[in-house]
mmCIF file with all atom_site columns, C-alpha atoms in Angstrom:
data_model
loop_
_atom_site.group_PDB
_atom_site.id
_atom_site.type_symbol
_atom_site.label_atom_id
_atom_site.label_alt_id
_atom_site.label_comp_id
_atom_site.label_asym_id
_atom_site.label_entity_id
_atom_site.label_seq_id
_atom_site.pdbx_PDB_ins_code
_atom_site.Cartn_x
_atom_site.Cartn_y
_atom_site.Cartn_z
_atom_site.occupancy
_atom_site.B_iso_or_equiv
_atom_site.pdbx_formal_charge
_atom_site.auth_seq_id
_atom_site.auth_comp_id
_atom_site.auth_asym_id
_atom_site.auth_atom_id
_atom_site.pdbx_PDB_model_num
ATOM 1   C CA . GLY A 1 1   ? 10.209  15.799  -0.076  1.00 89.00 ? 1   GLY A CA 1
ATOM 2   C CA . ILE A 1 2   ? 10.865  12.750  -2.341  1.00 92.00 ? 2   ILE A CA 1
ATOM 3   C CA . GLN A 1 3   ? 8.379   13.453  -5.683  1.00 95.00 ? 3   GLN A CA 1
ATOM 4   C CA . VAL A 1 4   ? 7.202   10.122  -7.313  1.00 97.00 ? 4   VAL A CA 1
ATOM 5   C CA . GLU A 1 5   ? 5.117   10.350  -10.921 1.00 98.00 ? 5   GLU A CA 1
ATOM 6   C CA . GLN A 1 6   ? 3.872   7.622   -12.892 1.00 98.00 ? 6   GLN A CA 1
ATOM 7   C CA . SER A 1 7   ? 2.547   7.557   -16.081 1.00 98.00 ? 7   SER A CA 1
ATOM 8   C CA . PRO A 1 8   ? 0.349   6.867   -17.766 1.00 98.00 ? 8   PRO A CA 1
ATOM 9   C CA . PRO A 1 9   ? -2.658  8.153   -15.353 1.00 98.00 ? 9   PRO A CA 1
ATOM 10  C CA . ASP A 1 10  ? -5.041  5.767   -17.276 1.00 98.00 ? 10  ASP A CA 1
ATOM 11  C CA . LEU A 1 11  ? -4.300  2.761   -19.757 1.00 97.00 ? 11  LEU A CA 1
ATOM 12  C CA . ILE A 1 12  ? -6.872  0.880   -21.948 1.00 97.00 ? 12  ILE A CA 1
ATOM 13  C CA . LEU A 1 13  ? -5.740  -2.410  -23.572 1.00 96.00 ? 13  LEU A CA 1
ATOM 14  C CA . GLN A 1 14  ? -7.092  -5.573  -25.380 1.00 97.00 ? 14  GLN A CA 1
ATOM 15  C CA . GLU A 1 15  ? -6.580  -8.654  -23.641 1.00 97.00 ? 15  GLU A CA 1
ATOM 16  C CA . GLY A 1 16  ? -3.363  -10.345 -24.949 1.00 97.00 ? 16  GLY A CA 1
ATOM 17  C CA . ALA A 1 17  ? -1.431  -6.462  -25.711 1.00 98.00 ? 17  ALA A CA 1
ATOM 18  C CA . ASN A 1 18  ? 1.734   -5.748  -24.006 1.00 97.00 ? 18  ASN A CA 1
ATOM 19  C CA . SER A 1 19  ? 2.502   -2.507  -21.887 1.00 97.00 ? 19  SER A CA 1
ATOM 20  C CA . THR A 1 20  ? 4.535   -0.416  -20.305 1.00 98.00 ? 20  THR A CA 1
ATOM 21  C CA . LEU A 1 21  ? 3.863   1.572   -17.493 1.00 98.00 ? 21  LEU A CA 1
ATOM 22  C CA . ARG A 1 22  ? 6.552   4.146   -16.133 1.00 98.00 ? 22  ARG A CA 1
ATOM 23  C CA . CYS A 1 23  ? 7.429   5.821   -12.286 1.00 98.00 ? 23  CYS A CA 1
ATOM 24  C CA . ASN A 1 24  ? 10.060  8.655   -11.748 1.00 98.00 ? 24  ASN A CA 1
ATOM 25  C CA . PHE A 1 25  ? 11.003  9.863   -8.831  1.00 97.00 ? 25  PHE A CA 1
ATOM 26  C CA . SER A 1 26  ? 12.880  13.436  -8.030  1.00 96.00 ? 26  SER A CA 1
ATOM 27  C CA . ASP A 1 27  ? 15.451  11.505  -6.016  1.00 94.00 ? 27  ASP A CA 1
ATOM 28  C CA . SER A 1 28  ? 17.681  8.338   -4.308  1.00 94.00 ? 28  SER A CA 1
ATOM 29  C CA . VAL A 1 29  ? 15.744  5.913   -3.214  1.00 93.00 ? 29  VAL A CA 1
ATOM 30  C CA . ASN A 1 30  ? 16.463  2.815   -0.743  1.00 90.00 ? 30  ASN A CA 1
ATOM 31  C CA . ASN A 1 31  ? 13.151  0.437   -1.339  1.00 93.00 ? 31  ASN A CA 1
ATOM 32  C CA . LEU A 1 32  ? 11.092  0.448   -4.743  1.00 96.00 ? 32  LEU A CA 1
ATOM 33  C CA . GLN A 1 33  ? 7.801   -1.195  -4.669  1.00 97.00 ? 33  GLN A CA 1
ATOM 34  C CA . TRP A 1 34  ? 5.212   -2.592  -7.695  1.00 98.00 ? 34  TRP A CA 1
ATOM 35  C CA . PHE A 1 35  ? 1.949   -3.134  -6.203  1.00 98.00 ? 35  PHE A CA 1
ATOM 36  C CA . HIS A 1 36  ? -1.364  -4.426  -7.936  1.00 98.00 ? 36  HIS A CA 1
ATOM 37  C CA . GLN A 1 37  ? -4.731  -3.278  -6.714  1.00 97.00 ? 37  GLN A CA 1
ATOM 38  C CA . ASN A 1 38  ? -7.678  -5.184  -7.351  1.00 91.00 ? 38  ASN A CA 1
ATOM 39  C CA . PRO A 1 39  ? -10.937 -3.960  -7.951  1.00 88.00 ? 39  PRO A CA 1
ATOM 40  C CA . TRP A 1 40  ? -11.480 -5.188  -3.944  1.00 88.00 ? 40  TRP A CA 1
ATOM 41  C CA . GLY A 1 41  ? -9.199  -2.878  -2.841  1.00 90.00 ? 41  GLY A CA 1
ATOM 42  C CA . GLN A 1 42  ? -6.747  -5.356  -2.015  1.00 90.00 ? 42  GLN A CA 1
ATOM 43  C CA . LEU A 1 43  ? -2.924  -4.351  -2.698  1.00 94.00 ? 43  LEU A CA 1
ATOM 44  C CA . ILE A 1 44  ? -0.844  -6.967  -3.898  1.00 94.00 ? 44  ILE A CA 1
ATOM 45  C CA . ASN A 1 45  ? 2.678   -7.184  -4.338  1.00 95.00 ? 45  ASN A CA 1
ATOM 46  C CA . LEU A 1 46  ? 4.466   -7.483  -7.633  1.00 97.00 ? 46  LEU A CA 1
ATOM 47  C CA . PHE A 1 47  ? 8.074   -6.418  -7.558  1.00 97.00 ? 47  PHE A CA 1
ATOM 48  C CA . TYR A 1 48  ? 10.767  -5.507  -4.451  1.00 96.00 ? 48  TYR A CA 1
ATOM 49  C CA . ILE A 1 49  ? 13.189  -3.706  -7.038  1.00 97.00 ? 49  ILE A CA 1
ATOM 50  C CA . PRO A 1 50  ? 15.158  -1.036  -5.489  1.00 94.00 ? 50  PRO A CA 1
ATOM 51  C CA . SER A 1 51  ? 17.992  -2.069  -8.747  1.00 95.00 ? 51  SER A CA 1
ATOM 52  C CA . GLY A 1 52  ? 18.249  -4.225  -11.364 1.00 97.00 ? 52  GLY A CA 1
ATOM 53  C CA . THR A 1 53  ? 15.779  -6.089  -13.545 1.00 98.00 ? 53  THR A CA 1
ATOM 54  C CA . LYS A 1 54  ? 12.932  -9.509  -12.526 1.00 98.00 ? 54  LYS A CA 1
ATOM 55  C CA . GLN A 1 55  ? 10.455  -11.005 -13.312 1.00 98.00 ? 55  GLN A CA 1
ATOM 56  C CA . ASN A 1 56  ? 7.744   -12.994 -13.079 1.00 97.00 ? 56  ASN A CA 1
ATOM 57  C CA . GLY A 1 57  ? 5.650   -14.890 -15.229 1.00 97.00 ? 57  GLY A CA 1
ATOM 58  C CA . ARG A 1 58  ? 4.082   -12.364 -17.996 1.00 98.00 ? 58  ARG A CA 1
ATOM 59  C CA . LEU A 1 59  ? 5.252   -9.452  -15.697 1.00 98.00 ? 59  LEU A CA 1
ATOM 60  C CA . SER A 1 60  ? 8.758   -7.827  -15.933 1.00 98.00 ? 60  SER A CA 1
ATOM 61  C CA . ALA A 1 61  ? 10.243  -4.392  -13.962 1.00 98.00 ? 61  ALA A CA 1
ATOM 62  C CA . THR A 1 62  ? 13.433  -2.637  -14.266 1.00 98.00 ? 62  THR A CA 1
ATOM 63  C CA . THR A 1 63  ? 14.638  -0.454  -12.143 1.00 98.00 ? 63  THR A CA 1
ATOM 64  C CA . VAL A 1 64  ? 17.381  2.287   -13.311 1.00 97.00 ? 64  VAL A CA 1
ATOM 65  C CA . ALA A 1 65  ? 18.613  4.129   -9.700  1.00 95.00 ? 65  ALA A CA 1
ATOM 66  C CA . THR A 1 66  ? 20.792  6.353   -11.246 1.00 95.00 ? 66  THR A CA 1
ATOM 67  C CA . GLU A 1 67  ? 18.110  7.760   -13.759 1.00 97.00 ? 67  GLU A CA 1
ATOM 68  C CA . ARG A 1 68  ? 15.805  7.249   -11.260 1.00 97.00 ? 68  ARG A CA 1
ATOM 69  C CA . TYR A 1 69  ? 13.422  5.403   -12.941 1.00 98.00 ? 69  TYR A CA 1
ATOM 70  C CA . SER A 1 70  ? 11.668  2.266   -13.190 1.00 98.00 ? 70  SER A CA 1
ATOM 71  C CA . LEU A 1 71  ? 9.322   0.342   -15.613 1.00 98.00 ? 71  LEU A CA 1
ATOM 72  C CA . LEU A 1 72  ? 7.080   -2.419  -15.697 1.00 98.00 ? 72  LEU A CA 1
ATOM 73  C CA . TYR A 1 73  ? 6.317   -4.637  -18.363 1.00 98.00 ? 73  TYR A CA 1
ATOM 74  C CA . ILE A 1 74  ? 2.996   -6.922  -18.627 1.00 98.00 ? 74  ILE A CA 1
ATOM 75  C CA . SER A 1 75  ? 3.105   -8.665  -21.577 1.00 97.00 ? 75  SER A CA 1
ATOM 76  C CA . SER A 1 76  ? 0.203   -10.714 -23.092 1.00 98.00 ? 76  SER A CA 1
ATOM 77  C CA . SER A 1 77  ? -1.965  -8.922  -21.210 1.00 97.00 ? 77  SER A CA 1
ATOM 78  C CA . GLN A 1 78  ? -5.515  -10.497 -19.487 1.00 97.00 ? 78  GLN A CA 1
ATOM 79  C CA . THR A 1 79  ? -8.522  -9.370  -17.818 1.00 96.00 ? 79  THR A CA 1
ATOM 80  C CA . THR A 1 80  ? -7.575  -10.542 -14.805 1.00 95.00 ? 80  THR A CA 1
ATOM 81  C CA . ASP A 1 81  ? -4.801  -7.217  -14.934 1.00 97.00 ? 81  ASP A CA 1
ATOM 82  C CA . SER A 1 82  ? -6.981  -4.736  -14.620 1.00 96.00 ? 82  SER A CA 1
ATOM 83  C CA . GLY A 1 83  ? -6.385  -2.742  -11.250 1.00 96.00 ? 83  GLY A CA 1
ATOM 84  C CA . VAL A 1 84  ? -4.610  -0.061  -10.567 1.00 98.00 ? 84  VAL A CA 1
ATOM 85  C CA . TYR A 1 85  ? -0.636  -0.176  -10.132 1.00 98.00 ? 85  TYR A CA 1
ATOM 86  C CA . PHE A 1 86  ? 1.069   1.390   -8.025  1.00 98.00 ? 86  PHE A CA 1
ATOM 87  C CA . CYS A 1 87  ? 4.602   2.701   -7.845  1.00 98.00 ? 87  CYS A CA 1
ATOM 88  C CA . ALA A 1 88  ? 6.063   3.241   -4.334  1.00 97.00 ? 88  ALA A CA 1
ATOM 89  C CA . VAL A 1 89  ? 9.390   3.914   -2.443  1.00 96.00 ? 89  VAL A CA 1
ATOM 90  C CA . VAL A 1 90  ? 11.259  4.708   0.464   1.00 93.00 ? 90  VAL A CA 1
ATOM 91  C CA . PRO A 1 91  ? 13.918  7.595   0.184   1.00 91.00 ? 91  PRO A CA 1
ATOM 92  C CA . GLN A 1 92  ? 17.439  7.675   0.562   1.00 89.00 ? 92  GLN A CA 1
ATOM 93  C CA . GLY A 1 93  ? 18.170  9.994   3.909   1.00 80.00 ? 93  GLY A CA 1
ATOM 94  C CA . GLY A 1 94  ? 14.366  10.389  4.288   1.00 69.00 ? 94  GLY A CA 1
ATOM 95  C CA . SER A 1 95  ? 11.450  9.729   6.947   1.00 73.00 ? 95  SER A CA 1
ATOM 96  C CA . GLU A 1 96  ? 12.098  5.715   6.015   1.00 77.00 ? 96  GLU A CA 1
ATOM 97  C CA . LYS A 1 97  ? 8.125   6.052   4.970   1.00 88.00 ? 97  LYS A CA 1
ATOM 98  C CA . LEU A 1 98  ? 6.634   4.413   1.330   1.00 93.00 ? 98  LEU A CA 1
ATOM 99  C CA . VAL A 1 99  ? 5.729   6.900   -0.683  1.00 94.00 ? 99  VAL A CA 1
ATOM 100 C CA . PHE A 1 100 ? 3.485   6.250   -3.106  1.00 97.00 ? 100 PHE A CA 1
ATOM 101 C CA . GLY A 1 101 ? 2.473   7.630   -6.780  1.00 97.00 ? 101 GLY A CA 1
ATOM 102 C CA . LYS A 1 102 ? -0.391  8.583   -7.945  1.00 97.00 ? 102 LYS A CA 1
ATOM 103 C CA . GLY A 1 103 ? -0.884  5.336   -9.631  1.00 98.00 ? 103 GLY A CA 1
ATOM 104 C CA . THR A 1 104 ? -1.847  3.702   -13.539 1.00 98.00 ? 104 THR A CA 1
ATOM 105 C CA . LYS A 1 105 ? -5.137  2.787   -14.254 1.00 97.00 ? 105 LYS A CA 1
ATOM 106 C CA . LEU A 1 106 ? -5.120  -0.397  -16.379 1.00 97.00 ? 106 LEU A CA 1
ATOM 107 C CA . THR A 1 107 ? -8.613  -1.545  -17.771 1.00 97.00 ? 107 THR A CA 1
ATOM 108 C CA . VAL A 1 108 ? -8.003  -4.421  -20.235 1.00 97.00 ? 108 VAL A CA 1
ATOM 109 C CA . ASN A 1 109 ? -11.240 -5.541  -22.256 1.00 97.00 ? 109 ASN A CA 1
ATOM 110 C CA . PRO A 1 110 ? -11.573 -9.200  -23.473 1.00 95.00 ? 110 PRO A CA 1
ATOM 111 C CA . ASP B 2 1   ? 0.680   -19.192 4.901   1.00 65.00 ? 1   ASP B CA 1
ATOM 112 C CA . ALA B 2 2   ? 2.418   -16.489 6.240   1.00 63.00 ? 2   ALA B CA 1
ATOM 113 C CA . MET B 2 3   ? 0.422   -13.747 5.814   1.00 93.00 ? 3   MET B CA 1
ATOM 114 C CA . VAL B 2 4   ? -1.039  -10.274 6.907   1.00 96.00 ? 4   VAL B CA 1
ATOM 115 C CA . ILE B 2 5   ? -5.051  -10.459 8.226   1.00 96.00 ? 5   ILE B CA 1
ATOM 116 C CA . GLN B 2 6   ? -7.052  -8.212  8.315   1.00 96.00 ? 6   GLN B CA 1
ATOM 117 C CA . ASN B 2 7   ? -10.934 -7.719  9.901   1.00 90.00 ? 7   ASN B CA 1
ATOM 118 C CA . PRO B 2 8   ? -13.657 -7.032  9.758   1.00 92.00 ? 8   PRO B CA 1
ATOM 119 C CA . ARG B 2 9   ? -13.691 -7.084  5.826   1.00 93.00 ? 9   ARG B CA 1
ATOM 120 C CA . TYR B 2 10  ? -16.423 -4.515  5.538   1.00 96.00 ? 10  TYR B CA 1
ATOM 121 C CA . GLN B 2 11  ? -17.772 -2.740  8.752   1.00 97.00 ? 11  GLN B CA 1
ATOM 122 C CA . VAL B 2 12  ? -19.959 -0.352  8.873   1.00 97.00 ? 12  VAL B CA 1
ATOM 123 C CA . THR B 2 13  ? -20.654 2.076   11.985  1.00 96.00 ? 13  THR B CA 1
ATOM 124 C CA . GLN B 2 14  ? -22.811 5.019   12.580  1.00 96.00 ? 14  GLN B CA 1
ATOM 125 C CA . PHE B 2 15  ? -21.636 8.798   13.057  1.00 96.00 ? 15  PHE B CA 1
ATOM 126 C CA . GLY B 2 16  ? -19.482 9.573   16.535  1.00 96.00 ? 16  GLY B CA 1
ATOM 127 C CA . LYS B 2 17  ? -19.831 5.692   17.260  1.00 97.00 ? 17  LYS B CA 1
ATOM 128 C CA . PRO B 2 18  ? -16.625 4.403   18.422  1.00 96.00 ? 18  PRO B CA 1
ATOM 129 C CA . VAL B 2 19  ? -15.216 1.453   15.469  1.00 97.00 ? 19  VAL B CA 1
ATOM 130 C CA . THR B 2 20  ? -11.978 -0.867  16.200  1.00 97.00 ? 20  THR B CA 1
ATOM 131 C CA . LEU B 2 21  ? -9.986  -2.534  12.879  1.00 97.00 ? 21  LEU B CA 1
ATOM 132 C CA . SER B 2 22  ? -8.188  -5.326  13.937  1.00 97.00 ? 22  SER B CA 1
ATOM 133 C CA . CYS B 2 23  ? -4.866  -6.904  12.453  1.00 98.00 ? 23  CYS B CA 1
ATOM 134 C CA . SER B 2 24  ? -3.084  -10.343 12.372  1.00 97.00 ? 24  SER B CA 1
ATOM 135 C CA . GLN B 2 25  ? 0.079   -11.211 10.594  1.00 97.00 ? 25  GLN B CA 1
ATOM 136 C CA . THR B 2 26  ? 1.689   -14.418 11.202  1.00 95.00 ? 26  THR B CA 1
ATOM 137 C CA . LEU B 2 27  ? 5.407   -12.978 9.646   1.00 94.00 ? 27  LEU B CA 1
ATOM 138 C CA . ASN B 2 28  ? 6.781   -11.740 12.717  1.00 94.00 ? 28  ASN B CA 1
ATOM 139 C CA . HIS B 2 29  ? 7.546   -8.791  11.174  1.00 96.00 ? 29  HIS B CA 1
ATOM 140 C CA . ASN B 2 30  ? 8.919   -5.884  13.632  1.00 95.00 ? 30  ASN B CA 1
ATOM 141 C CA . VAL B 2 31  ? 6.693   -3.002  11.876  1.00 96.00 ? 31  VAL B CA 1
ATOM 142 C CA . MET B 2 32  ? 3.268   -2.516  11.138  1.00 97.00 ? 32  MET B CA 1
ATOM 143 C CA . TYR B 2 33  ? 1.781   0.430   9.181   1.00 97.00 ? 33  TYR B CA 1
ATOM 144 C CA . TRP B 2 34  ? -1.938  1.937   9.221   1.00 97.00 ? 34  TRP B CA 1
ATOM 145 C CA . TYR B 2 35  ? -2.574  3.168   5.659   1.00 97.00 ? 35  TYR B CA 1
ATOM 146 C CA . GLN B 2 36  ? -5.956  5.179   5.273   1.00 97.00 ? 36  GLN B CA 1
ATOM 147 C CA . GLN B 2 37  ? -6.667  5.031   1.221   1.00 97.00 ? 37  GLN B CA 1
ATOM 148 C CA . LYS B 2 38  ? -10.170 7.250   0.278   1.00 96.00 ? 38  LYS B CA 1
ATOM 149 C CA . SER B 2 39  ? -11.449 6.315   -3.604  1.00 92.00 ? 39  SER B CA 1
ATOM 150 C CA . SER B 2 40  ? -9.676  6.857   -6.370  1.00 91.00 ? 40  SER B CA 1
ATOM 151 C CA . GLN B 2 41  ? -5.942  7.865   -4.419  1.00 95.00 ? 41  GLN B CA 1
ATOM 152 C CA . ALA B 2 42  ? -3.132  6.607   -3.027  1.00 96.00 ? 42  ALA B CA 1
ATOM 153 C CA . PRO B 2 43  ? -2.678  5.090   0.366   1.00 96.00 ? 43  PRO B CA 1
ATOM 154 C CA . LYS B 2 44  ? -1.735  7.806   3.346   1.00 95.00 ? 44  LYS B CA 1
ATOM 155 C CA . LEU B 2 45  ? 0.320   6.858   5.883   1.00 96.00 ? 45  LEU B CA 1
ATOM 156 C CA . LEU B 2 46  ? -1.194  7.175   8.945   1.00 96.00 ? 46  LEU B CA 1
ATOM 157 C CA . PHE B 2 47  ? 1.054   5.855   11.890  1.00 93.00 ? 47  PHE B CA 1
ATOM 158 C CA . HIS B 2 48  ? 3.318   2.908   12.238  1.00 95.00 ? 48  HIS B CA 1
ATOM 159 C CA . TYR B 2 49  ? 4.948   1.408   15.268  1.00 95.00 ? 49  TYR B CA 1
ATOM 160 C CA . TYR B 2 50  ? 8.765   -0.272  14.995  1.00 94.00 ? 50  TYR B CA 1
ATOM 161 C CA . ASP B 2 51  ? 8.133   -2.902  17.480  1.00 93.00 ? 51  ASP B CA 1
ATOM 162 C CA . LYS B 2 52  ? 6.739   -1.123  20.343  1.00 93.00 ? 52  LYS B CA 1
ATOM 163 C CA . ASP B 2 53  ? 7.367   2.013   19.422  1.00 92.00 ? 53  ASP B CA 1
ATOM 164 C CA . PHE B 2 54  ? 4.335   4.309   17.929  1.00 92.00 ? 54  PHE B CA 1
ATOM 165 C CA . ASN B 2 55  ? 5.053   6.416   15.038  1.00 91.00 ? 55  ASN B CA 1
ATOM 166 C CA . ASN B 2 56  ? 2.487   8.986   14.277  1.00 91.00 ? 56  ASN B CA 1
ATOM 167 C CA . GLU B 2 57  ? 1.713   10.739  10.985  1.00 91.00 ? 57  GLU B CA 1
ATOM 168 C CA . ALA B 2 58  ? 1.881   14.726  12.021  1.00 90.00 ? 58  ALA B CA 1
ATOM 169 C CA . ASP B 2 59  ? -1.719  15.357  10.043  1.00 92.00 ? 59  ASP B CA 1
ATOM 170 C CA . THR B 2 60  ? -2.698  12.278  11.652  1.00 95.00 ? 60  THR B CA 1
ATOM 171 C CA . PRO B 2 61  ? -6.455  13.592  13.366  1.00 94.00 ? 61  PRO B CA 1
ATOM 172 C CA . ASP B 2 62  ? -6.231  12.789  16.925  1.00 94.00 ? 62  ASP B CA 1
ATOM 173 C CA . ASN B 2 63  ? -9.577  10.960  16.251  1.00 95.00 ? 63  ASN B CA 1
ATOM 174 C CA . PHE B 2 64  ? -7.348  8.326   15.251  1.00 97.00 ? 64  PHE B CA 1
ATOM 175 C CA . GLN B 2 65  ? -5.492  6.350   17.796  1.00 96.00 ? 65  GLN B CA 1
ATOM 176 C CA . SER B 2 66  ? -3.912  2.912   17.371  1.00 96.00 ? 66  SER B CA 1
ATOM 177 C CA . ARG B 2 67  ? -2.543  -0.077  19.907  1.00 96.00 ? 67  ARG B CA 1
ATOM 178 C CA . ARG B 2 68  ? -0.007  -2.772  19.673  1.00 97.00 ? 68  ARG B CA 1
ATOM 179 C CA . PRO B 2 69  ? -0.047  -5.429  22.347  1.00 96.00 ? 69  PRO B CA 1
ATOM 180 C CA . ASN B 2 70  ? 1.812   -8.196  21.103  1.00 95.00 ? 70  ASN B CA 1
ATOM 181 C CA . THR B 2 71  ? 4.629   -8.121  17.784  1.00 95.00 ? 71  THR B CA 1
ATOM 182 C CA . SER B 2 72  ? 1.004   -10.160 16.041  1.00 96.00 ? 72  SER B CA 1
ATOM 183 C CA . PHE B 2 73  ? -1.686  -8.292  16.277  1.00 97.00 ? 73  PHE B CA 1
ATOM 184 C CA . CYS B 2 74  ? -2.378  -4.077  15.938  1.00 97.00 ? 74  CYS B CA 1
ATOM 185 C CA . PHE B 2 75  ? -5.355  -2.375  16.589  1.00 97.00 ? 75  PHE B CA 1
ATOM 186 C CA . LEU B 2 76  ? -6.652  0.974   14.792  1.00 97.00 ? 76  LEU B CA 1
ATOM 187 C CA . ASP B 2 77  ? -9.539  3.039   16.973  1.00 97.00 ? 77  ASP B CA 1
ATOM 188 C CA . ILE B 2 78  ? -11.795 5.928   15.774  1.00 97.00 ? 78  ILE B CA 1
ATOM 189 C CA . ARG B 2 79  ? -12.917 7.368   18.598  1.00 97.00 ? 79  ARG B CA 1
ATOM 190 C CA . SER B 2 80  ? -15.767 9.368   16.827  1.00 96.00 ? 80  SER B CA 1
ATOM 191 C CA . PRO B 2 81  ? -16.054 8.595   13.365  1.00 97.00 ? 81  PRO B CA 1
ATOM 192 C CA . GLY B 2 82  ? -16.877 11.578  10.884  1.00 96.00 ? 82  GLY B CA 1
ATOM 193 C CA . LEU B 2 83  ? -18.475 11.077  7.191   1.00 96.00 ? 83  LEU B CA 1
ATOM 194 C CA . GLY B 2 84  ? -15.217 11.741  5.982   1.00 96.00 ? 84  GLY B CA 1
ATOM 195 C CA . ASP B 2 85  ? -13.992 8.524   7.804   1.00 97.00 ? 85  ASP B CA 1
ATOM 196 C CA . ALA B 2 86  ? -15.424 6.608   5.735   1.00 97.00 ? 86  ALA B CA 1
ATOM 197 C CA . ALA B 2 87  ? -12.088 4.976   4.004   1.00 97.00 ? 87  ALA B CA 1
ATOM 198 C CA . MET B 2 88  ? -10.607 1.808   2.831   1.00 97.00 ? 88  MET B CA 1
ATOM 199 C CA . TYR B 2 89  ? -8.550  0.776   5.747   1.00 98.00 ? 89  TYR B CA 1
ATOM 200 C CA . LEU B 2 90  ? -5.088  -1.081  5.061   1.00 97.00 ? 90  LEU B CA 1
ATOM 201 C CA . CYS B 2 91  ? -2.561  -2.434  7.565   1.00 97.00 ? 91  CYS B CA 1
ATOM 202 C CA . ALA B 2 92  ? 0.853   -3.330  6.376   1.00 97.00 ? 92  ALA B CA 1
ATOM 203 C CA . THR B 2 93  ? 3.669   -5.057  7.643   1.00 96.00 ? 93  THR B CA 1
ATOM 204 C CA . SER B 2 94  ? 7.756   -5.467  7.273   1.00 95.00 ? 94  SER B CA 1
ATOM 205 C CA . ARG B 2 95  ? 10.634  -6.431  8.995   1.00 94.00 ? 95  ARG B CA 1
ATOM 206 C CA . GLY B 2 96  ? 12.306  -2.878  9.195   1.00 89.00 ? 96  GLY B CA 1
ATOM 207 C CA . ALA B 2 97  ? 11.890  0.407   7.017   1.00 81.00 ? 97  ALA B CA 1
ATOM 208 C CA . PHE B 2 98  ? 13.721  -0.524  3.922   1.00 85.00 ? 98  PHE B CA 1
ATOM 209 C CA . TYR B 2 99  ? 12.486  -3.975  3.479   1.00 90.00 ? 99  TYR B CA 1
ATOM 210 C CA . GLU B 2 100 ? 9.129   -5.174  1.574   1.00 93.00 ? 100 GLU B CA 1
ATOM 211 C CA . GLN B 2 101 ? 6.219   -4.260  2.785   1.00 94.00 ? 101 GLN B CA 1
ATOM 212 C CA . TYR B 2 102 ? 3.265   -6.651  2.790   1.00 95.00 ? 102 TYR B CA 1
ATOM 213 C CA . PHE B 2 103 ? -0.790  -5.522  2.880   1.00 96.00 ? 103 PHE B CA 1
ATOM 214 C CA . GLY B 2 104 ? -3.170  -6.825  4.394   1.00 96.00 ? 104 GLY B CA 1
ATOM 215 C CA . PRO B 2 105 ? -6.909  -7.220  2.176   1.00 95.00 ? 105 PRO B CA 1
ATOM 216 C CA . GLY B 2 106 ? -8.168  -4.015  4.172   1.00 95.00 ? 106 GLY B CA 1
ATOM 217 C CA . THR B 2 107 ? -11.715 -3.205  6.253   1.00 97.00 ? 107 THR B CA 1
ATOM 218 C CA . ARG B 2 108 ? -13.135 -0.616  4.037   1.00 97.00 ? 108 ARG B CA 1
ATOM 219 C CA . LEU B 2 109 ? -15.406 1.271   6.502   1.00 97.00 ? 109 LEU B CA 1
ATOM 220 C CA . THR B 2 110 ? -18.836 3.146   5.723   1.00 97.00 ? 110 THR B CA 1
ATOM 221 C CA . VAL B 2 111 ? -19.768 5.662   8.583   1.00 97.00 ? 111 VAL B CA 1
ATOM 222 C CA . THR B 2 112 ? -23.982 6.826   8.520   1.00 96.00 ? 112 THR B CA 1
#
């Protein structure tokens, strides 16, 4: 099945710093989503981005489907950005299920 | 606001005592999913409904069952919870397999 790899696994930042999270996937996809899991466990949708670039405030994402990767950019990080960021994909021609990466744990210190 | 609602947010049950978790949605989505998430792991799909069509994952234990009485509601039944079933249970919905999935806040299950 499709492999979804996220890097880095852990990231520690000072408030105000910028960061880039990466998601590599091993096959073509129909769907790619980025989620933020907050300390209470809720998965919050950040982007639905099977291809192209989107921006939402301090966050933006780019997916290059032909090269099988996606990037999540966080600018001017805040302590509330802390949590785990998951990338998840639905592979083409596959089981139509969302396949998650292992996540990047982000800690933003004041 | 349209949303995915899960009740209760925290559930404590005794070893072997049946427990039911509930999920409702106001998005009128066709597909509803149940995921199990253990500490420091990614969510793991247990099963999903496409309308009334039930789809079980091959590695979902028989101890886990689900019901979807109508479009809006879906239930997860754990017939005889073991200590290993303690986890966060997440419900999600989508318009279809290739559409965006929306997650509820989750139910954190403790088994004593």
